[in-house]
Amino acid sequence: MEVPFWNKEIETLDRSSLEKIQLERLREAIGWSLKTPFYSKKLAQAGIGSPDDIKGLEDLRRVPFTVKDDLRRSFPKGHLSVEMTDVVRVHSSSGTTGIPTVIYYSREDLERWTDLLARCIVATGAAPRDIFQNMMTYGLFTGGLGLHYGAERVGMTVIPISGGNTKRQIQVMKDFQTTVLHITPSYLLHIHSQLQADGIDRASLSLDRALIGAEPHSENTRRKIEELLQIQAFNSYGLSELNGPGVAFECVCRQDMHVWEDAYIVEIIDPETGENVEDGQEGEVVLTNLIRQAAPILRYRTRDLAFLHTEPCACGRTHRRLSRIRGRTDDMLIIGGVNVFPSQIEEKIMKIPEVATNYQIHVDKKGALDRLIIKVEIYPKLFLGEASKLDALRQHIKEEVRSSIVINPVVELHEPGSLPVFEGKAKRVVDTRPQE
Ligand code: DLL
């Protein structure tokens, strides 16, 4: 297997050299942080008044966590470490509460982020010869512009089409013979349904790879994507607070995502106690950005649940790998007293071949009891067969789900195209239970 690199020296650096860079950059990040109203107060409370107070990497644990609400409270400029005249770009995430969080980038911040994204893209085997159709939304969301500049830096031909308008997306794939897609996994599954619905032969397209991320998806969803579209799909993880995409990315081995440890310090903590867990154990991902000056961020609690692999990767990179995100601490459903992550349901239904490309999870109350309803689209030809076959399929899905989460769901089978489609991040869960 040929392993491509963007910056082989950095990507294969031995641990102690990597930690040396981390320590140097952590001190810089503390220096930038001390220039912001938010961190100068927070760090003073922890007895950190200068970068020199950080003697070793272990001193990071003296720094208090940052949470999303901190960023909201300090909106719009409490996190800014430079003059506005030095800010060359803003991104923002709107969230659900209305008060956005905002991220500022200096010219140098964008330069470093772009370089990191070029590294991610090259790690997947994509190269200057590729035609890159960027189907992530452009705008305040970081997914579009982030990868755009990374792909240009690699030298690919970039099609900045953004999300939506599925028929046009397909036409563009044909016209330019697109080879690499950047897209959410849910939208990519929808693209496949549209190809089927329009009777478009896969062989008329030149697709080769998809970089998929921005939302949770199971290994079985990746497999389904790869089988249906005959491509390789690479998981990509990031969040706006930490720049956006490019925090962790899969390499050609596709065995989970390298966290670029010269740019980010990753910790895994127990979400209840806030204590760091043992290597290899699952917990909440906490990230420190080592390469952003204008809006520094230290020990950010992402709410994403994952673990770090302890084994090295066959590609030779020394940067540790983060597992697939299992869920978020705040997307766990409690149904009839049982804790359920939507990903547990997805993992089960996506491995069933009769299940097509879209599904939804509904939770409501029937009388005093919680009820879980799983709506799945199945292929139209199945509706033409005997009713007993549909009953058997419904029962099969029910049993598969129950074997994982112990709850007996109601299963509804739907025709393709009948459930809502999302052109960016999918909203799969509809919980209509009254709030307590
Ligand atoms: O989603 C940045 C991004 C853009 C990542 C394009 C990858 C590709 P936010 O909108 O701030 O930023 O959302 C961040 O999305 O905390 C996770 O919960 C979720 N998420 C992102 N990537 C993945 C992934 C972008 N590969 C939030 N797997 C994060 C699971 C993901 N969840």
XYZ file of C-alpha atoms and ligand atoms in Angstrom:
468
model
C 0.000 0.000 0.000
C 1.343 3.375 -0.995
C 1.094 5.908 1.841
C 0.925 9.497 0.656
C 2.050 12.355 2.921
C 1.717 16.134 2.819
C 4.417 16.749 5.405
C 6.029 13.420 6.175
C 8.464 14.794 8.701
C 5.747 16.243 10.942
C 3.289 13.420 10.371
C 5.772 10.730 11.443
C 7.555 12.637 14.183
C 8.603 10.582 17.210
C 6.603 11.105 20.387
C 9.116 13.150 22.308
C 9.690 15.586 19.413
C 5.932 15.899 18.986
C 5.528 16.671 22.676
C 8.290 19.236 22.476
C 6.360 21.058 19.741
C 3.168 20.751 21.767
C 4.777 22.312 24.816
C 6.243 25.197 22.834
C 2.915 25.872 21.133
C 0.930 25.440 24.334
C 2.981 28.231 25.892
C 2.229 30.381 22.847
C -1.466 29.540 23.125
C -1.429 30.519 26.810
C 0.233 33.802 25.821
C -2.510 34.536 23.266
C -5.208 33.459 25.738
C -3.952 35.845 28.390
C -4.714 38.676 25.966
C -8.429 37.835 25.935
C -10.802 39.152 28.625
C -12.284 35.678 29.084
C -9.091 33.668 29.605
C -7.120 36.297 31.479
C -9.698 35.998 34.263
C -10.055 32.241 34.045
C -6.305 31.572 33.967
C -5.632 33.986 36.839
C -8.066 31.970 38.975
C -5.966 28.878 38.193
C -2.767 30.712 39.159
C -1.512 31.033 35.580
C -0.383 34.561 34.799
C 2.270 33.945 32.169
C 3.284 31.283 29.601
C 6.258 30.517 31.885
C 3.849 29.076 34.436
C 3.471 26.131 32.042
C 6.539 24.033 32.811
C 5.398 20.802 31.186
C 2.455 19.398 29.234
C 0.985 18.065 32.482
C 0.393 21.685 33.545
C -2.399 21.850 30.974
C -4.530 20.010 33.523
C -4.385 23.084 35.759
C -6.305 25.006 33.104
C -10.077 24.935 33.712
C -12.319 23.520 30.984
C -14.071 25.787 28.500
C -17.691 24.949 27.599
C -19.994 26.187 24.853
C -21.862 28.464 27.269
C -18.605 30.267 28.107
C -18.293 31.168 24.443
C -21.907 32.322 24.282
C -21.498 34.444 27.380
C -18.413 36.128 26.024
C -20.075 36.798 22.648
C -19.104 38.760 20.620
C -15.534 39.722 21.580
C -14.647 38.231 24.962
C -12.497 35.609 23.242
C -10.653 37.887 20.888
C -6.895 38.259 21.474
C -6.039 40.644 18.611
C -7.369 43.915 17.185
C -10.325 43.513 14.812
C -8.113 44.930 12.062
C -5.996 41.767 12.340
C -9.013 39.499 11.911
C -9.435 38.394 8.302
C -12.305 35.922 8.658
C -15.173 35.039 10.958
C -17.079 31.766 11.218
C -19.903 31.084 13.560
C -22.138 28.269 14.718
C -25.719 29.111 15.486
C -26.698 26.194 17.696
C -30.224 25.950 19.003
C -30.384 28.639 21.664
C -30.151 31.616 19.337
C -26.954 33.114 20.745
C -24.202 32.180 18.311
C -20.617 31.322 19.093
C -18.147 33.139 16.944
C -14.654 32.201 15.822
C -12.085 34.716 14.600
C -9.126 33.943 12.373
C -6.047 36.029 11.708
C -4.204 35.656 8.400
C -1.719 33.326 10.042
C -4.521 31.274 11.622
C -6.042 30.675 8.196
C -2.655 29.819 6.776
C -2.056 27.141 9.407
C -5.571 25.750 9.166
C -5.338 25.527 5.369
C -2.059 23.659 5.614
C -3.627 21.209 8.043
C -6.541 20.582 5.689
C -4.167 19.950 2.809
C -2.553 17.356 5.067
C -5.948 15.718 5.703
C -6.840 15.570 2.019
C -3.514 14.098 0.946
C -3.697 11.488 3.748
C -6.786 10.024 2.017
C -4.861 9.504 -1.210
C -6.510 12.416 -3.023
C -4.074 14.346 -5.216
C -3.712 17.304 -7.604
C -5.109 15.193 -10.474
C -8.494 14.987 -8.674
C -11.673 16.928 -9.373
C -13.045 17.951 -5.992
C -16.751 18.716 -5.659
C -17.253 20.538 -2.381
C -20.862 19.851 -1.409
C -20.598 21.182 2.143
C -22.376 24.456 2.780
C -20.302 27.589 2.197
C -20.864 30.495 4.551
C -20.563 30.859 8.293
C -20.393 27.055 8.567
C -16.754 25.976 8.487
C -17.247 22.883 6.298
C -17.360 24.662 2.922
C -14.601 27.257 3.002
C -12.296 25.169 5.226
C -11.864 22.303 2.799
C -12.074 24.647 -0.171
C -8.756 26.312 0.597
C -7.176 23.010 1.667
C -8.116 21.424 -1.657
C -6.800 24.400 -3.625
C -3.549 24.222 -1.693
C -3.177 20.559 -2.673
C -3.716 21.670 -6.269
C -6.953 19.814 -6.944
C -9.554 21.254 -9.304
C -12.125 22.621 -6.892
C -15.829 22.904 -7.706
C -17.270 25.197 -5.004
C -20.866 24.116 -5.473
C -21.927 24.141 -1.782
C -24.875 22.005 -0.581
C -28.308 21.400 -2.067
C -29.897 21.229 -5.517
C -29.318 17.513 -5.893
C -30.076 17.195 -9.591
C -27.580 19.924 -10.398
C -24.997 18.269 -8.176
C -25.347 15.093 -10.217
C -25.172 16.978 -13.491
C -21.956 18.665 -12.326
C -20.504 15.289 -11.308
C -21.100 14.146 -14.885
C -19.973 17.320 -16.625
C -16.660 17.589 -14.815
C -16.174 13.873 -14.091
C -15.793 14.614 -10.400
C -13.568 12.140 -8.564
C -13.709 13.316 -4.923
C -16.752 14.499 -2.975
C -16.835 16.414 0.282
C -20.263 15.865 1.794
C -22.223 14.788 4.858
C -22.894 11.032 4.920
C -26.675 11.541 5.073
C -26.653 13.742 1.962
C -24.422 11.278 0.148
C -26.958 8.522 0.796
C -29.614 10.809 -0.614
C -27.485 11.394 -3.717
C -27.501 7.654 -4.253
C -31.313 7.522 -4.008
C -31.531 10.312 -6.550
C -29.188 8.488 -8.943
C -31.419 5.446 -8.650
C -34.624 7.430 -9.060
C -33.254 9.101 -12.209
C -31.941 5.811 -13.589
C -28.378 7.165 -13.816
C -25.772 4.514 -14.355
C -22.969 4.647 -11.802
C -20.535 3.860 -14.612
C -21.300 7.242 -16.185
C -19.631 8.893 -13.170
C -15.960 8.900 -12.193
C -16.398 8.973 -8.420
C -13.542 7.510 -6.513
C -13.580 8.890 -2.948
C -15.793 10.793 -0.533
C -14.637 12.758 2.478
C -17.568 12.475 4.867
C -18.138 14.172 8.186
C -19.836 16.936 10.166
C -22.361 14.508 11.619
C -22.371 11.169 13.420
C -22.545 8.050 11.312
C -21.910 4.408 12.029
C -19.414 2.031 10.449
C -22.352 0.275 8.786
C -23.405 3.550 7.179
C -19.911 3.970 5.798
C -20.046 0.417 4.426
C -23.421 1.056 2.858
C -22.095 4.215 1.190
C -19.030 2.370 -0.088
C -21.043 -0.543 -1.445
C -23.826 1.445 -3.045
C -21.575 4.018 -4.673
C -18.464 1.877 -5.161
C -16.177 4.449 -3.625
C -13.965 4.739 -0.580
C -15.320 6.958 2.195
C -13.081 8.709 4.732
C -14.292 9.943 8.088
C -13.550 13.587 8.905
C -14.051 15.192 12.321
C -13.919 18.751 13.509
C -15.914 21.509 15.112
C -16.139 25.211 14.577
C -14.804 26.087 18.022
C -11.557 24.280 17.094
C -11.317 25.886 13.597
C -13.748 23.535 11.873
C -12.910 20.388 9.874
C -9.352 19.080 10.081
C -9.088 18.173 13.761
C -8.981 14.468 12.913
C -9.091 12.650 9.592
C -8.785 9.128 8.288
C -5.771 8.116 6.233
C -5.685 5.490 3.485
C -5.943 2.731 6.137
C -9.474 3.927 7.068
C -9.059 2.646 10.621
C -10.234 5.767 12.470
C -8.958 9.308 12.459
C -5.518 10.761 13.164
C -5.759 13.764 15.469
C -3.098 16.225 14.302
C -1.268 16.464 17.582
C 1.103 19.236 16.541
C -2.029 21.406 16.162
C -4.361 20.049 18.854
C -3.936 18.489 22.268
C -6.574 15.822 22.701
C -7.723 14.545 26.075
C -10.477 12.084 26.938
C -12.297 12.718 30.192
C -15.040 11.103 32.219
C -17.983 13.431 31.482
C -19.350 12.996 35.004
C -16.209 13.633 37.048
C -14.123 15.648 34.591
C -11.138 13.370 35.344
C -8.888 12.165 32.504
C -9.558 8.482 31.715
C -7.002 5.752 31.004
C -5.667 5.490 27.445
C -8.049 3.514 25.258
C -11.134 4.197 27.377
C -14.142 5.988 26.019
C -15.134 9.395 27.323
C -15.729 12.986 26.301
C -13.262 14.501 23.852
C -11.553 17.652 25.167
C -9.471 19.712 22.742
C -6.939 22.520 22.970
C -6.099 24.443 19.824
C -2.343 25.069 19.526
C -2.426 26.962 16.251
C -5.006 29.706 16.586
C -4.062 33.125 17.766
C -7.086 35.373 17.195
C -9.565 33.271 19.185
C -7.557 30.885 21.336
C -9.346 27.973 22.941
C -8.085 25.790 25.769
C -9.501 22.471 26.998
C -12.788 22.757 25.147
C -15.377 20.174 26.202
C -16.779 18.975 22.882
C -19.517 16.717 24.358
C -18.499 14.151 21.725
C -17.868 10.625 22.998
C -14.953 8.621 21.618
C -11.720 6.906 22.603
C -8.104 7.091 21.530
C -6.487 4.046 19.959
C -3.390 2.860 21.740
C -2.042 0.896 18.748
C -0.002 2.680 16.066
C -1.488 2.952 12.570
C -0.124 0.885 9.686
C 0.437 4.085 7.669
C 3.383 5.076 9.865
C 1.880 8.300 11.183
C 2.612 8.823 14.852
C -0.347 11.107 15.582
C -2.831 9.097 17.622
C -6.163 7.974 16.216
C -9.554 8.972 17.535
C -12.369 6.448 17.251
C -15.595 7.115 15.407
C -17.768 9.454 17.495
C -20.291 7.263 19.303
C -22.634 10.094 20.190
C -22.771 13.297 22.147
C -23.347 13.588 25.860
C -26.340 15.751 24.955
C -27.889 13.538 22.267
C -28.436 10.567 24.533
C -32.117 9.700 24.725
C -33.663 8.241 27.849
C -36.499 6.029 26.674
C -38.469 4.228 29.342
C -35.524 4.721 31.665
C -33.023 3.165 29.237
C -30.132 5.250 27.880
C -29.989 5.096 24.104
C -27.667 6.753 21.617
C -29.162 7.206 18.138
C -25.947 5.702 16.736
C -26.805 2.349 18.350
C -30.013 2.237 16.340
C -28.315 3.395 13.137
C -25.604 0.745 13.445
C -28.257 -1.978 13.500
C -30.589 -0.792 10.769
C -27.928 0.213 8.255
C -26.548 -3.289 8.052
C -29.884 -4.680 6.832
C -29.670 -4.868 3.020
C -33.394 -4.194 2.453
C -33.093 -0.861 4.253
C -32.558 1.981 1.762
C -30.812 5.272 2.486
C -32.942 7.263 4.924
C -34.443 6.757 8.362
C -35.834 8.712 11.306
C -36.165 8.056 14.998
C -39.300 9.332 16.728
C -39.917 9.280 20.455
C -43.309 10.124 21.890
C -45.517 9.237 24.813
C -48.449 6.860 24.675
C -50.309 7.292 27.936
C -47.647 7.265 30.604
C -45.181 5.240 28.540
C -42.394 6.333 26.226
C -42.630 4.930 22.729
C -39.837 4.533 20.177
C -40.848 4.581 16.527
C -38.271 3.866 13.851
C -39.211 4.947 10.353
C -37.089 3.425 7.629
C -37.194 3.769 3.887
C -36.987 0.487 1.996
C -36.560 -0.193 -1.706
C -39.816 0.227 -3.714
C -39.736 -3.271 -5.218
C -40.265 -4.716 -1.732
C -43.714 -3.138 -1.599
C -44.688 -5.133 -4.690
C -44.089 -8.495 -2.984
C -46.180 -10.365 -0.448
C -47.377 -8.573 2.665
C -45.996 -11.351 4.848
C -42.479 -10.515 3.611
C -42.927 -6.934 4.780
C -44.112 -8.194 8.155
C -41.061 -10.414 8.405
C -38.778 -7.490 7.543
C -40.459 -5.280 10.125
C -39.997 -8.020 12.714
C -36.358 -8.491 11.727
C -35.593 -4.768 12.135
C -37.402 -4.771 15.470
C -35.368 -7.683 16.749
C -32.072 -6.259 15.538
C -32.744 -2.980 17.342
C -34.018 -4.687 20.481
C -30.888 -6.857 20.643
C -28.837 -3.680 21.003
C -30.928 -1.343 23.139
C -33.378 -3.662 24.945
C -36.344 -1.526 23.888
C -39.061 -2.872 21.655
C -39.550 -0.272 18.908
C -42.466 0.245 16.579
C -41.059 -0.098 13.048
C -42.628 1.693 10.076
C -41.571 0.942 6.518
C -41.671 3.810 4.027
C -41.025 4.271 0.338
C -37.846 6.089 -0.726
C -38.310 9.831 -0.842
C -41.011 9.932 1.813
C -38.904 10.927 4.830
C -37.397 14.425 5.124
C -34.128 14.988 3.274
C -31.315 17.147 4.641
C -28.735 18.698 2.393
C -26.307 19.389 5.231
C -26.395 17.893 8.693
C -29.320 15.506 9.093
C -31.788 15.807 11.931
C -32.700 12.200 12.551
C -34.347 12.345 15.962
C -37.792 13.801 16.590
C -38.667 13.751 20.275
C -42.177 15.042 20.904
C -42.425 14.078 24.571
C -43.487 16.944 26.817
C -40.491 18.594 28.525
C -40.424 18.065 32.276
O -19.338 20.108 11.651
C -17.117 20.963 11.193
C -16.947 19.962 10.118
C -17.240 20.321 8.796
C -16.467 18.695 10.384
C -17.038 19.416 7.785
C -16.254 17.771 9.363
C -16.549 18.130 8.045
P -19.825 22.183 13.766
O -20.940 22.605 12.900
O -19.347 23.119 14.819
O -18.551 21.858 12.904
O -20.268 20.815 14.428
C -19.381 20.096 15.243
O -20.458 18.011 14.664
O -18.939 18.419 17.867
C -19.713 16.612 16.406
O -20.759 16.457 17.330
C -20.268 16.641 14.988
N -19.315 16.033 14.052
C -18.455 16.651 13.230
N -17.755 15.742 12.503
C -18.189 14.512 12.910
C -17.864 13.171 12.557
C -18.455 20.909 11.921
N -16.970 12.858 11.613
C -20.043 18.838 15.752
N -18.501 12.172 13.217
C -19.066 17.979 16.535
C -19.438 12.454 14.163
C -19.177 14.706 13.901
N -19.778 13.683 14.513
